[in-house]
mmCIF file of C-alpha atoms in Angstrom:
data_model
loop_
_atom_site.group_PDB
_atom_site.id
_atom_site.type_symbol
_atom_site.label_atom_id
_atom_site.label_comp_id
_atom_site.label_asym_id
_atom_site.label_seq_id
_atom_site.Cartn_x
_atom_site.Cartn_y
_atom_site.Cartn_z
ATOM 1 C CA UNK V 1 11.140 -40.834 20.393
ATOM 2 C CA UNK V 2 10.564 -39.770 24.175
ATOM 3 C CA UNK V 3 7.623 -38.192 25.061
ATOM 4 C CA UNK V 4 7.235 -34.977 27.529
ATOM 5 C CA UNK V 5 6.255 -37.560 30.894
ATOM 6 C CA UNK V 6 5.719 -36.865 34.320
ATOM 7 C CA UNK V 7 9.129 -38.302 35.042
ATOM 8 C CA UNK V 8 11.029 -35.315 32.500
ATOM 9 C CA UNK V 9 8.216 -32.553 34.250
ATOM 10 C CA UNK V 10 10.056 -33.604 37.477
ATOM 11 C CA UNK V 11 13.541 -34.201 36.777
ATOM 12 C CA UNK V 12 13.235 -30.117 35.202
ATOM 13 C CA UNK V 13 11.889 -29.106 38.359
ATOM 14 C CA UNK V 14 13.928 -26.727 40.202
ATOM 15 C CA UNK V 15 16.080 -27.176 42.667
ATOM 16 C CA UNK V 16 13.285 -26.079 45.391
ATOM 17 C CA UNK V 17 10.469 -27.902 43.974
ATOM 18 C CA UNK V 18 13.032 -31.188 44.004
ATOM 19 C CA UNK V 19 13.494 -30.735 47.597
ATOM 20 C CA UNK V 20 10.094 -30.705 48.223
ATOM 21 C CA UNK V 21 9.594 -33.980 46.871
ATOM 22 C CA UNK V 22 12.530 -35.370 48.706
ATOM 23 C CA UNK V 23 14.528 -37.282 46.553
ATOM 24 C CA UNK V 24 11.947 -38.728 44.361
ATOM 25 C CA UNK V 25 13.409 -41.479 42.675
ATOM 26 C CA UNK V 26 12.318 -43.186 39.092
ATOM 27 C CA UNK V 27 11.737 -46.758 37.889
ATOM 28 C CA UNK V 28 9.454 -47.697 34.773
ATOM 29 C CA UNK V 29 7.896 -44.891 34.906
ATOM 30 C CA UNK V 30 6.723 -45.389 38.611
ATOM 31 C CA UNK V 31 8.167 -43.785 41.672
ATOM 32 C CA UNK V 32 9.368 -44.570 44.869
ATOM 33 C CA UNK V 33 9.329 -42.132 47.982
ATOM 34 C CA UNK V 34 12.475 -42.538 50.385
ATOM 35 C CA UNK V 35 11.531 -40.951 53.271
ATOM 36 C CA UNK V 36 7.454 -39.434 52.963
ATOM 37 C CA UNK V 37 6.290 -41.829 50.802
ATOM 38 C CA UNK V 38 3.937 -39.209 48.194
ATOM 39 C CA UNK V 39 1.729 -40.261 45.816
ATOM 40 C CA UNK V 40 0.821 -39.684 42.652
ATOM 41 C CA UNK V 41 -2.055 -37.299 43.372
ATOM 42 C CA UNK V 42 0.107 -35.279 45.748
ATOM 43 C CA UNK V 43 3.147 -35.252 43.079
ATOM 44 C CA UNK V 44 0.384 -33.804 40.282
ATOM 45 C CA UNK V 45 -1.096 -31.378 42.917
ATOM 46 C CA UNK V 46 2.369 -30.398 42.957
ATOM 47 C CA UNK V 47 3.002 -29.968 39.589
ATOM 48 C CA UNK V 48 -0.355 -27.628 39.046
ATOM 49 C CA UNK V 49 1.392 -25.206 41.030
ATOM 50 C CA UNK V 50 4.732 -25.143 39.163
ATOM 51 C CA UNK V 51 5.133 -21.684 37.015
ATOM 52 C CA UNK V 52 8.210 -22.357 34.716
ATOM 53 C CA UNK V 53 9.079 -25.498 33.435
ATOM 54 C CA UNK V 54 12.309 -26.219 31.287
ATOM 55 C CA UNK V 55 12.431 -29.056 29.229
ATOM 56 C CA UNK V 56 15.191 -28.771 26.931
ATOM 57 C CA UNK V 57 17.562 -30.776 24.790
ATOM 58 C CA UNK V 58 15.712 -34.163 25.479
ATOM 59 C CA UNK V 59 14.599 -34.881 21.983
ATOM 60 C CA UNK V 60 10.938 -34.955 22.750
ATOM 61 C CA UNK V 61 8.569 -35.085 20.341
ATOM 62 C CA UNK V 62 5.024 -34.525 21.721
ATOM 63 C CA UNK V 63 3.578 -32.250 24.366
ATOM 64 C CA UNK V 64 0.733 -34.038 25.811
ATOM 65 C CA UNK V 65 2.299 -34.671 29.382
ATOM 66 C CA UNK V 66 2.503 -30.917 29.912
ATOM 67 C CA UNK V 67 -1.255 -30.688 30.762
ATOM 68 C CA UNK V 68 -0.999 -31.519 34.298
ATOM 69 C CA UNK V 69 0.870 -28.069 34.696
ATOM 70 C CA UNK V 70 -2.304 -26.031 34.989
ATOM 71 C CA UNK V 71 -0.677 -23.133 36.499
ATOM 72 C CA UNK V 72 2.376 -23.015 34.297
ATOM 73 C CA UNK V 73 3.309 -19.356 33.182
ATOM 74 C CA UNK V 74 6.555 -19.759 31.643
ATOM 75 C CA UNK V 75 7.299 -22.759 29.238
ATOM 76 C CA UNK V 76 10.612 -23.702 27.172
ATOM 77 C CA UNK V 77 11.006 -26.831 25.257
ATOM 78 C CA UNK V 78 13.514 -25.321 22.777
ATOM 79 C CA UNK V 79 16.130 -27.870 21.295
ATOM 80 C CA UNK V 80 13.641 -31.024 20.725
ATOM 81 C CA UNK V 81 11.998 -32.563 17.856
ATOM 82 C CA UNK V 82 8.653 -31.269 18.638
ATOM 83 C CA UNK V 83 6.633 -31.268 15.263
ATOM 84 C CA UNK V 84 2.776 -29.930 16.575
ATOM 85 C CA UNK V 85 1.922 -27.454 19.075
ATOM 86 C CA UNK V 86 -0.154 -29.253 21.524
ATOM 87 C CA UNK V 87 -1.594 -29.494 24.780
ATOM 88 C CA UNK V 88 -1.671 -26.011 25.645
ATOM 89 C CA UNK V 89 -5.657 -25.961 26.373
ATOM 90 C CA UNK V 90 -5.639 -26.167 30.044
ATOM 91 C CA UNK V 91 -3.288 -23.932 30.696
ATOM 92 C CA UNK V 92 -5.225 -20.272 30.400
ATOM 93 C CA UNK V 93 -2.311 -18.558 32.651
ATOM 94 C CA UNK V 94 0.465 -19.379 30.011
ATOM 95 C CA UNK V 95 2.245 -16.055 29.644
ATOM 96 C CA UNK V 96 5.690 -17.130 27.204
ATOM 97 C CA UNK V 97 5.803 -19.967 25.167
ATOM 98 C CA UNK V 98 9.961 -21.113 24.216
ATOM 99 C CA UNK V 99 9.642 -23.481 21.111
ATOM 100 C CA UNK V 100 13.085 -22.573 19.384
ATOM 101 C CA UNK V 101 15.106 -25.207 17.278
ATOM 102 C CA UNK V 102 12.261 -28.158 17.167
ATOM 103 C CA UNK V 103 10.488 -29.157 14.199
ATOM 104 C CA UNK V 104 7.466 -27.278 13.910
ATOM 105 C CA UNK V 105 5.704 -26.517 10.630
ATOM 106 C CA UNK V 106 2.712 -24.842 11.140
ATOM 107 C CA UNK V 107 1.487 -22.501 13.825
ATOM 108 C CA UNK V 108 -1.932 -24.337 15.337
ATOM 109 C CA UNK V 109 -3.017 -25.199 19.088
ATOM 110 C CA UNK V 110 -3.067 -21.648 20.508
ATOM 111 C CA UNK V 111 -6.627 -21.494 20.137
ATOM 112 C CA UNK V 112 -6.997 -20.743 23.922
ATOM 113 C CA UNK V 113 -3.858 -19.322 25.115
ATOM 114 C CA UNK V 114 -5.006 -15.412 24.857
ATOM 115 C CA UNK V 115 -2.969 -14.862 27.327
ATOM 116 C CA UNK V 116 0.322 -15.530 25.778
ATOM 117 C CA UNK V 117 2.143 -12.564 25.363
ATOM 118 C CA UNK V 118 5.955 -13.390 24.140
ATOM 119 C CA UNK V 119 6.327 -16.909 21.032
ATOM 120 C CA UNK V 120 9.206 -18.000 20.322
ATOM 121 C CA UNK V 121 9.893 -20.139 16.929
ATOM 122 C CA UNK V 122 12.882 -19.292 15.597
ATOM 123 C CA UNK V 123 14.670 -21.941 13.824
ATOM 124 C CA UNK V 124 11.616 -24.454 12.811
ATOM 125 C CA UNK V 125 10.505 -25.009 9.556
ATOM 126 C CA UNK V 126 7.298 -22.471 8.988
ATOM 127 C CA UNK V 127 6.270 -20.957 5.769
ATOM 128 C CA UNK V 128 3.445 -19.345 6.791
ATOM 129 C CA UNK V 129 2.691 -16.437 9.521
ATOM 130 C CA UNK V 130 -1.134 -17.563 10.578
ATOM 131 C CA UNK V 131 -2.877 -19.019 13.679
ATOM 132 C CA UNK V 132 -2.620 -15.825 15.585
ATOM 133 C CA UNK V 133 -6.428 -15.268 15.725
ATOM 134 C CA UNK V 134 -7.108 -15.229 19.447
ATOM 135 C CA UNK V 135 -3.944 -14.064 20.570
ATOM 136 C CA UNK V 136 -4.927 -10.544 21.644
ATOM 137 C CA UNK V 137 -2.032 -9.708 24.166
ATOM 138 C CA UNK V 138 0.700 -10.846 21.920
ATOM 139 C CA UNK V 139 3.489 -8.387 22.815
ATOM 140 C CA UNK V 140 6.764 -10.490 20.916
ATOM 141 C CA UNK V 141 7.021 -12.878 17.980
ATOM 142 C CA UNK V 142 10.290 -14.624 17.122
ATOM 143 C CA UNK V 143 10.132 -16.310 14.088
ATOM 144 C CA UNK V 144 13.675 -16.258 12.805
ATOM 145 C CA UNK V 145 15.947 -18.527 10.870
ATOM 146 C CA UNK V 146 13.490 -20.724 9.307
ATOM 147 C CA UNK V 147 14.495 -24.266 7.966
ATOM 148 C CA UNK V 148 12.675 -23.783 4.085
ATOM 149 C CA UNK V 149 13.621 -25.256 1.208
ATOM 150 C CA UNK V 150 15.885 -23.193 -1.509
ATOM 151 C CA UNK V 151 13.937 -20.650 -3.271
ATOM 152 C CA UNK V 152 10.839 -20.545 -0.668
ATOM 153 C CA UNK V 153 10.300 -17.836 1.692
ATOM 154 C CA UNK V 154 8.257 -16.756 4.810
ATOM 155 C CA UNK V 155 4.685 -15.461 3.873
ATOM 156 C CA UNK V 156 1.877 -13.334 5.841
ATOM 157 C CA UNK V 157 -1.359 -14.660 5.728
ATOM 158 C CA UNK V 158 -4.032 -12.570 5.234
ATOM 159 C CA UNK V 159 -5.029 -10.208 8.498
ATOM 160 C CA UNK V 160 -2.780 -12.556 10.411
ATOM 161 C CA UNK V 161 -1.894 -9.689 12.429
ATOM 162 C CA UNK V 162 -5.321 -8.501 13.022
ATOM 163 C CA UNK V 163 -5.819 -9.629 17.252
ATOM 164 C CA UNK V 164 -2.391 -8.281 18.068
ATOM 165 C CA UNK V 165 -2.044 -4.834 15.739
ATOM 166 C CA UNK V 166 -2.663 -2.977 19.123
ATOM 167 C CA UNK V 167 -0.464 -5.136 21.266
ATOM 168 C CA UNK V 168 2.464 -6.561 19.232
ATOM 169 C CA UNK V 169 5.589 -4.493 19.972
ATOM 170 C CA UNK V 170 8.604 -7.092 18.565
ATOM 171 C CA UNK V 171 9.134 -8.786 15.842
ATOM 172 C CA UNK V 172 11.789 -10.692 14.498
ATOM 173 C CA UNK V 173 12.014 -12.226 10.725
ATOM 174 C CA UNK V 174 15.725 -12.273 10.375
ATOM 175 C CA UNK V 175 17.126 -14.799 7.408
ATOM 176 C CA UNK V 176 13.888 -15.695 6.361
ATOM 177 C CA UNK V 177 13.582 -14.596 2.815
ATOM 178 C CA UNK V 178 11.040 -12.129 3.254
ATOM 179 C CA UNK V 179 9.845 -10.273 -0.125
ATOM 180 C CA UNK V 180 7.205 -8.401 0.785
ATOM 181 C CA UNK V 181 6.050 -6.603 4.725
ATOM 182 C CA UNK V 182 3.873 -3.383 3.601
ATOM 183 C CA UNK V 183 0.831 -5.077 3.243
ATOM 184 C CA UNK V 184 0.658 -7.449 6.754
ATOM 185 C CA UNK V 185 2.814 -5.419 8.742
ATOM 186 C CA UNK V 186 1.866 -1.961 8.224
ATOM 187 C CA UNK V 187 -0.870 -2.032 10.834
ATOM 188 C CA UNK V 188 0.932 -2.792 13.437
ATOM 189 C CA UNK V 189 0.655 0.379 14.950
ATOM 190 C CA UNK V 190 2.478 -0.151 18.182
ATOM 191 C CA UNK V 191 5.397 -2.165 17.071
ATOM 192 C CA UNK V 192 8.667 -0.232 18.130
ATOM 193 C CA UNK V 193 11.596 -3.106 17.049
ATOM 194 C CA UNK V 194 11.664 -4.719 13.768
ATOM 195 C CA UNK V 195 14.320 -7.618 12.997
ATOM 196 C CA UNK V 196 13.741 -8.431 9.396
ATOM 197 C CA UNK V 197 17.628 -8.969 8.517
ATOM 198 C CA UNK V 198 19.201 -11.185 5.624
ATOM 199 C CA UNK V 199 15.708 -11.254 3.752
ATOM 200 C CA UNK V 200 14.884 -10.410 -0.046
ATOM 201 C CA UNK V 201 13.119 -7.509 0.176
ATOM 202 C CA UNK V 202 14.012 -5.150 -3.137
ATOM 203 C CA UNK V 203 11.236 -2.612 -3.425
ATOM 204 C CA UNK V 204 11.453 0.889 -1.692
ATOM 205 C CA UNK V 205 7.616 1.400 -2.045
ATOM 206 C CA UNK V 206 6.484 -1.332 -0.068
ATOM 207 C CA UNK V 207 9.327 -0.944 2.921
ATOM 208 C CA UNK V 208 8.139 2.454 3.236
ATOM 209 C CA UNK V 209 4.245 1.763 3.456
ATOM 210 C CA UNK V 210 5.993 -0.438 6.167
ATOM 211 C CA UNK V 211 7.734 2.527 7.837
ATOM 212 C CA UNK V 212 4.397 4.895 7.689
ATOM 213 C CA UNK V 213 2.039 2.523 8.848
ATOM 214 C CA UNK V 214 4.365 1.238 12.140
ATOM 215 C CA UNK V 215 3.814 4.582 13.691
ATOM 216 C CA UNK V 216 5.648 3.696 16.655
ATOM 217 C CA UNK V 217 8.471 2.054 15.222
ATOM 218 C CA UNK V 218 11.947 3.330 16.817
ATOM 219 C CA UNK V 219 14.437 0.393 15.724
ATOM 220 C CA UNK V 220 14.509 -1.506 12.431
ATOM 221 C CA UNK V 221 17.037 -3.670 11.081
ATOM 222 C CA UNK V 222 17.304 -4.725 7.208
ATOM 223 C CA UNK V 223 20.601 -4.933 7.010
ATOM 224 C CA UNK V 224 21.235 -7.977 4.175
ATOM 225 C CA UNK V 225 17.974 -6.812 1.713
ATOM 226 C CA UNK V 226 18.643 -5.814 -1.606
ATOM 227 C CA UNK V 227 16.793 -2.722 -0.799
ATOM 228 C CA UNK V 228 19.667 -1.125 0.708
ATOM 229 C CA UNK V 229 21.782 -0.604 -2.049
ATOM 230 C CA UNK V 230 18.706 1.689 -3.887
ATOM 231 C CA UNK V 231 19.999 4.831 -4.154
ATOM 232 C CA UNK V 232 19.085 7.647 -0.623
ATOM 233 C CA UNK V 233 17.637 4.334 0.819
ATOM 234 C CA UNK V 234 19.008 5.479 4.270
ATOM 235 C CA UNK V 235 17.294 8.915 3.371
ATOM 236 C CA UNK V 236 14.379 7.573 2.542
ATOM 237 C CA UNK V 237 13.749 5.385 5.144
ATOM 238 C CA UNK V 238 14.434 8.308 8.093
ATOM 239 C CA UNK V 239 11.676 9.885 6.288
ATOM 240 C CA UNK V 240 9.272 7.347 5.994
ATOM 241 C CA UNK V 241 9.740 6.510 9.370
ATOM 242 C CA UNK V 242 9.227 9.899 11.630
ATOM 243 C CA UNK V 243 9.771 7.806 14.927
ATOM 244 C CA UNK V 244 12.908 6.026 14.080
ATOM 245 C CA UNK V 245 16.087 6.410 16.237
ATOM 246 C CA UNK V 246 18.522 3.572 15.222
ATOM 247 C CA UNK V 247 18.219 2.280 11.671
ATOM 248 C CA UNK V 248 20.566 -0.913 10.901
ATOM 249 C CA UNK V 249 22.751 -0.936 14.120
ATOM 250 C CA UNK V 250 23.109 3.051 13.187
ATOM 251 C CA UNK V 251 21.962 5.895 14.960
ATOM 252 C CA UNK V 252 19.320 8.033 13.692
ATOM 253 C CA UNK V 253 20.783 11.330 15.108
ATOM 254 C CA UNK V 254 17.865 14.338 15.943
ATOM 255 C CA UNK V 255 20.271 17.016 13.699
ATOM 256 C CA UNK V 256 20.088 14.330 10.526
ATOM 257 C CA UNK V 257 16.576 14.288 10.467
ATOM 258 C CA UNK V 258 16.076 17.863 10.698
ATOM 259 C CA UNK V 259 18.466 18.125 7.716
ATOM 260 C CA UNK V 260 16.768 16.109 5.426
ATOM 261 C CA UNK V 261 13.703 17.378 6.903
ATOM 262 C CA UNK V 262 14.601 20.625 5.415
ATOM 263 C CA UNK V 263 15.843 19.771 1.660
ATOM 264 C CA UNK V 264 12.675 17.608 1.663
ATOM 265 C CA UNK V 265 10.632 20.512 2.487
ATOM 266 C CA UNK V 266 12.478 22.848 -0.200
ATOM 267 C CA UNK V 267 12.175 20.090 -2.663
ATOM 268 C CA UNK V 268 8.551 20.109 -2.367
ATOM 269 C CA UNK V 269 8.395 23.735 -2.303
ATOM 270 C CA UNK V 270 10.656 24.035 -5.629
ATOM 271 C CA UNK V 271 8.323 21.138 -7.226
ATOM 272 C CA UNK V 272 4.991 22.977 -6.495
ATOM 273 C CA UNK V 273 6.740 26.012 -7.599
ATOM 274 C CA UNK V 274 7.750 24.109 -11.173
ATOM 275 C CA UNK V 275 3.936 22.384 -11.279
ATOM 276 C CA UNK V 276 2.547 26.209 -11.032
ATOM 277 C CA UNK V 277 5.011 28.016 -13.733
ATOM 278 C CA UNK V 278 4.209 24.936 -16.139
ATOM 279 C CA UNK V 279 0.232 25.138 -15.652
ATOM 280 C CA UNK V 280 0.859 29.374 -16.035
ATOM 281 C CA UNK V 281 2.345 28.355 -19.193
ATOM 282 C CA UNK V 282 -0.157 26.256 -20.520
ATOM 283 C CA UNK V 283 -2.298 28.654 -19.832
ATOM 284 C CA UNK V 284 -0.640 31.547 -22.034
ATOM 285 C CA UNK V 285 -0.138 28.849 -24.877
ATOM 286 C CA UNK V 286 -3.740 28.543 -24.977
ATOM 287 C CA UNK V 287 -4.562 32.066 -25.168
ATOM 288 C CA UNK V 288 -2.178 32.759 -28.111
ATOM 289 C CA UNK V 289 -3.203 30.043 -29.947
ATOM 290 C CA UNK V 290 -5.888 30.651 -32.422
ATOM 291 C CA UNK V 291 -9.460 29.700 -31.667
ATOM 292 C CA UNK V 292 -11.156 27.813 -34.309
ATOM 293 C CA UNK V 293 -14.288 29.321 -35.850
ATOM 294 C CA UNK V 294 -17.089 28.203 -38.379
ATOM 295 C CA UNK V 295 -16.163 29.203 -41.629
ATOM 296 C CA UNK V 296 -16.848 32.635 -42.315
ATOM 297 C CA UNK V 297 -19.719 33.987 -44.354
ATOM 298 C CA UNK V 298 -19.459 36.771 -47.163
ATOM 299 C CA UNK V 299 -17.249 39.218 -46.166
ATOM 300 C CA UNK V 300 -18.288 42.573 -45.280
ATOM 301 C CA UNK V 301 -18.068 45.919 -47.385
ATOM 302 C CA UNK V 302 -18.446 49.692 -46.338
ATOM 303 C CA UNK V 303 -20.210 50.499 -49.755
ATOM 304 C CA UNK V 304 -22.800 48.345 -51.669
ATOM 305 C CA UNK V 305 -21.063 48.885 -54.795
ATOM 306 C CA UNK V 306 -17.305 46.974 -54.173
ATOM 307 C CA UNK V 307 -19.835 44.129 -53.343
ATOM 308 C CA UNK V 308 -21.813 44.355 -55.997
ATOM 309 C CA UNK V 309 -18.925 44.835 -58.488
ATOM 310 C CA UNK V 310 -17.513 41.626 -56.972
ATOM 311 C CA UNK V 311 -20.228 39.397 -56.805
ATOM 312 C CA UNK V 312 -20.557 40.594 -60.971
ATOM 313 C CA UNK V 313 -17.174 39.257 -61.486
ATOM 314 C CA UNK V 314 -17.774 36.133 -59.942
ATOM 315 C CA UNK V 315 -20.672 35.228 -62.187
ATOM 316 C CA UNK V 316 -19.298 36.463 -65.056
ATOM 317 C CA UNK V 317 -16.523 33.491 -64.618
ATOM 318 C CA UNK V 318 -18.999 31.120 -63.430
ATOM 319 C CA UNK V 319 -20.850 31.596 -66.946
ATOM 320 C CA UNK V 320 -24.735 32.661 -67.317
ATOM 321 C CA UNK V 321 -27.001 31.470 -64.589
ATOM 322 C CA UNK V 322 -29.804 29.885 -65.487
ATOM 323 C CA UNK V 323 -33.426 32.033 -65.711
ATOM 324 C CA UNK V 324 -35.961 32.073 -63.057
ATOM 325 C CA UNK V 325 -39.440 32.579 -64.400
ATOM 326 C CA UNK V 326 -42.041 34.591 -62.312
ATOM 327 C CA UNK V 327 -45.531 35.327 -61.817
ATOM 328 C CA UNK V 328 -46.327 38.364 -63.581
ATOM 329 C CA UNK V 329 -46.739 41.001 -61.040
ATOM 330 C CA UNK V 330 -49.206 43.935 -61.276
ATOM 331 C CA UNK V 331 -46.629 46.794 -61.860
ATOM 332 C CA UNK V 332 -46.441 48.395 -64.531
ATOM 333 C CA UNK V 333 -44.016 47.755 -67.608
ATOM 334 C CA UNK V 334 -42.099 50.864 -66.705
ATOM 335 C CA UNK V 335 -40.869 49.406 -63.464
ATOM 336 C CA UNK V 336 -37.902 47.131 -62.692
ATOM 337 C CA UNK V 337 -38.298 43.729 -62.628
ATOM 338 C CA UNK V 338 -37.861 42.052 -59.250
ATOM 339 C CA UNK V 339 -34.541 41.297 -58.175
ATOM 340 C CA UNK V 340 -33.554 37.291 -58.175
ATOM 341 C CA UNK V 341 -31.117 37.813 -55.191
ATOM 342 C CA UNK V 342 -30.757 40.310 -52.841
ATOM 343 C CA UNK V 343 -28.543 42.940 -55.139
ATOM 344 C CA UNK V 344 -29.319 44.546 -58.053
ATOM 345 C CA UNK V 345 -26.516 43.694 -59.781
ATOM 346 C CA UNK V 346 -27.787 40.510 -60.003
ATOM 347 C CA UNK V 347 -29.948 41.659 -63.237
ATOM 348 C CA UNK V 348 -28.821 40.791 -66.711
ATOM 349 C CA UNK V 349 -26.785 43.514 -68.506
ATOM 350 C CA UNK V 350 -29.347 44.032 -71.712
ATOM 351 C CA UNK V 351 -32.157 44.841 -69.084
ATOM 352 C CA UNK V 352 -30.178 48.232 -67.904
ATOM 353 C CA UNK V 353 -29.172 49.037 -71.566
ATOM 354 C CA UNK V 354 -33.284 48.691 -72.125
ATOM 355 C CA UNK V 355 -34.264 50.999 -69.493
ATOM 356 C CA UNK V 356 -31.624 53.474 -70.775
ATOM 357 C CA UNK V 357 -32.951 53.615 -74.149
ATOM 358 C CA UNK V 358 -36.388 53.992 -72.672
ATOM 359 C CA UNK V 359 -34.960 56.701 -70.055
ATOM 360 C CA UNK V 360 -33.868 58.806 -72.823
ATOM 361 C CA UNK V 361 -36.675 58.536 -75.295
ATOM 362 C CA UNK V 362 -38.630 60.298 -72.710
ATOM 363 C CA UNK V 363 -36.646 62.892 -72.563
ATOM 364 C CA UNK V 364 -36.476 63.636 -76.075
ATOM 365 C CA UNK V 365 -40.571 63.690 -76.058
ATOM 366 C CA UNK V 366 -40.220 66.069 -73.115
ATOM 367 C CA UNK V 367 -38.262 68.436 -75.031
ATOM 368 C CA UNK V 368 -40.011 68.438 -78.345
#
């Protein structure tokens, strides 16, 4: 396969620069001067002041012979069977960079252009965005129509947007199977036209983290994802994205965003409204509900004698309780024992029959 030669650099000179050379003419590689007889130095010294060179449709395969071109600002080598981005060290003043419909699969060799503000790769055969490290003016990538295999799609590498999320302003990933842009492409916070057409992206959650993040974003096109048949995707979207003015080839008119601007707002406000009624709700459901207590003690009685008359009854059903024996005490036989419990009526029944008897004995001695 041809490689990118002095003799190609030359014959896609332009008509000017040809002149200048006057009819340089090519055999084996070598030249011969008609008339002024240059040389080679002269004919390189020429070339290191050439700006735009356009080599395309020659089937080259390697871009070695393009270092000579130290000044070059504009490059395109589109339609050729290119396979590596090369060569490009020595030329700091590089500016766009045309690499459509070659071979290519893997961005590499722009280590040094930070310069470059506009790539084009569309129709090459990368998988992976990456190797945009030191590209810190990037303003365009074009990186549609890539050659995969069935069932593989374009991926973001990590932070492979992290020199140019201040500077990148287009994008295009048209038919390129993307799944997934929320997580790489939300921080591009100057991007203001997004091509990602004909991909596979399905979920509504990550296109909008998309739409809030690109805070400059005025046109977006995903026409072909399956996310546009969710239902209020077109709703959803002008929302997500406040600085949107033509979504899928459609205008975003001002009065259409103020209208859903409004039953947006209303929903919210009928939704806070519903939150607040049920948490007033739970509330009263809480009050009316009855508290649980530790279980309560013996129950209270105006009078000592219900209580006593009760407790009475519930020993007498319980059977005899068993005797406590106490010291004796130094009262006399005439008083009352001392109570067991708190009550009276906890005494046996034969001790008040007893102190009857002896209650009325004395008052028979009395009398007589």
């Amino acid at each position: 396969m041809p490689k990118l030669t002095l003799q190609i650099l030359l014959s896609s000179l332009s008509r000017d620069v040809r002149r200048s050379l006057d009819k340089v003419v090519y055999e084996n590689g070598r030249k011969l001067i008609k008339q002024n007889q240059f040389t080679w130095d002269e004919v390189q010294q020429l070339l290191a002041r050439v700006s735009h060179i356009t080599v395309t449709g020659k089937q080259i395969d390697c871009m070695d012979g393009i270092a000579c071109c130290r000044s070059i600002e504009v490059l395109y080598l589109y339609d050729n069977n290119i396979t590596v981005i090369e060569g490009l060290e020595n030329l700091p003043n590089l500016r766009h960079l045309f690499l459509q419909n070659n071979k290519i699969r893997e961005i590499s060799g722009l280590q040094r252009s930070s310069n470059l503000r506009k790539l084009y790769l569309d129709g090459n055969s990368i998988s992976v965005v990456q190797g945009l490290e030191n590209l810190t003016d990037l303003e365009e990538l074009h990186m549609g129509r890539q050659n995969l295999p069935s069932g593989e799609c374009l991926r973001f590498a990590p932070d492979c947007f992290r020199a140019c999320a201040n500077t990148l302003v287009v994008v295009n990933f048209s038919d390129c199977g993307l799944r997934e842009v929320g997580a790489a492409m939300s921080q591009l916070r100057r991007l203001e036209v997004a091509d990602l057409a004909r991909g596979a992206l399905a979920s509504l959650e990550d296109v909008g983290c998309f739409l809030q993040g690109a805070c400059s974003l005025q046109r977006v096109d995903l026409r072909g994802n399956p996310v546009t048949r969710e239902f209020k995707y077109r709703e959803f979207a002008i929302l997500s994205g406040q600085t949107i003015v033509e979504l899928d080839g459609k205008e975003v008119a001002h009065q259409e965003r103020q209208f859903l601007q409004s039953l947006d707002r209303n929903k919210q406000q009928r939704r806070a409204a519903d939150e607040r009624k049920q948490s007033l709700r739970r509330l009263e459901d809480s009050q009316t509900q009855p508290h649980t207590h530790p279980p309560p003690g013996p129950p209270r009685f105006k009078n000592f004698s219900a209580y006593a008359e009760q407790q009475l009854r519930q020993t007498q059903r319980a059977g005899p309780t068993p005797r406590v024996l106490r010291a004796p005490s130094s009262a006399s036989n005439s008083d009352p024992p001392p109570l067991n419990g708190r009550f009276d009526s906890h005494r046996p029944q034969q001790q008040q029959q007893q102190q009857q008897q002896q209650q009325q004995q004395q008052q028979q001695q009395q009398q007589q």
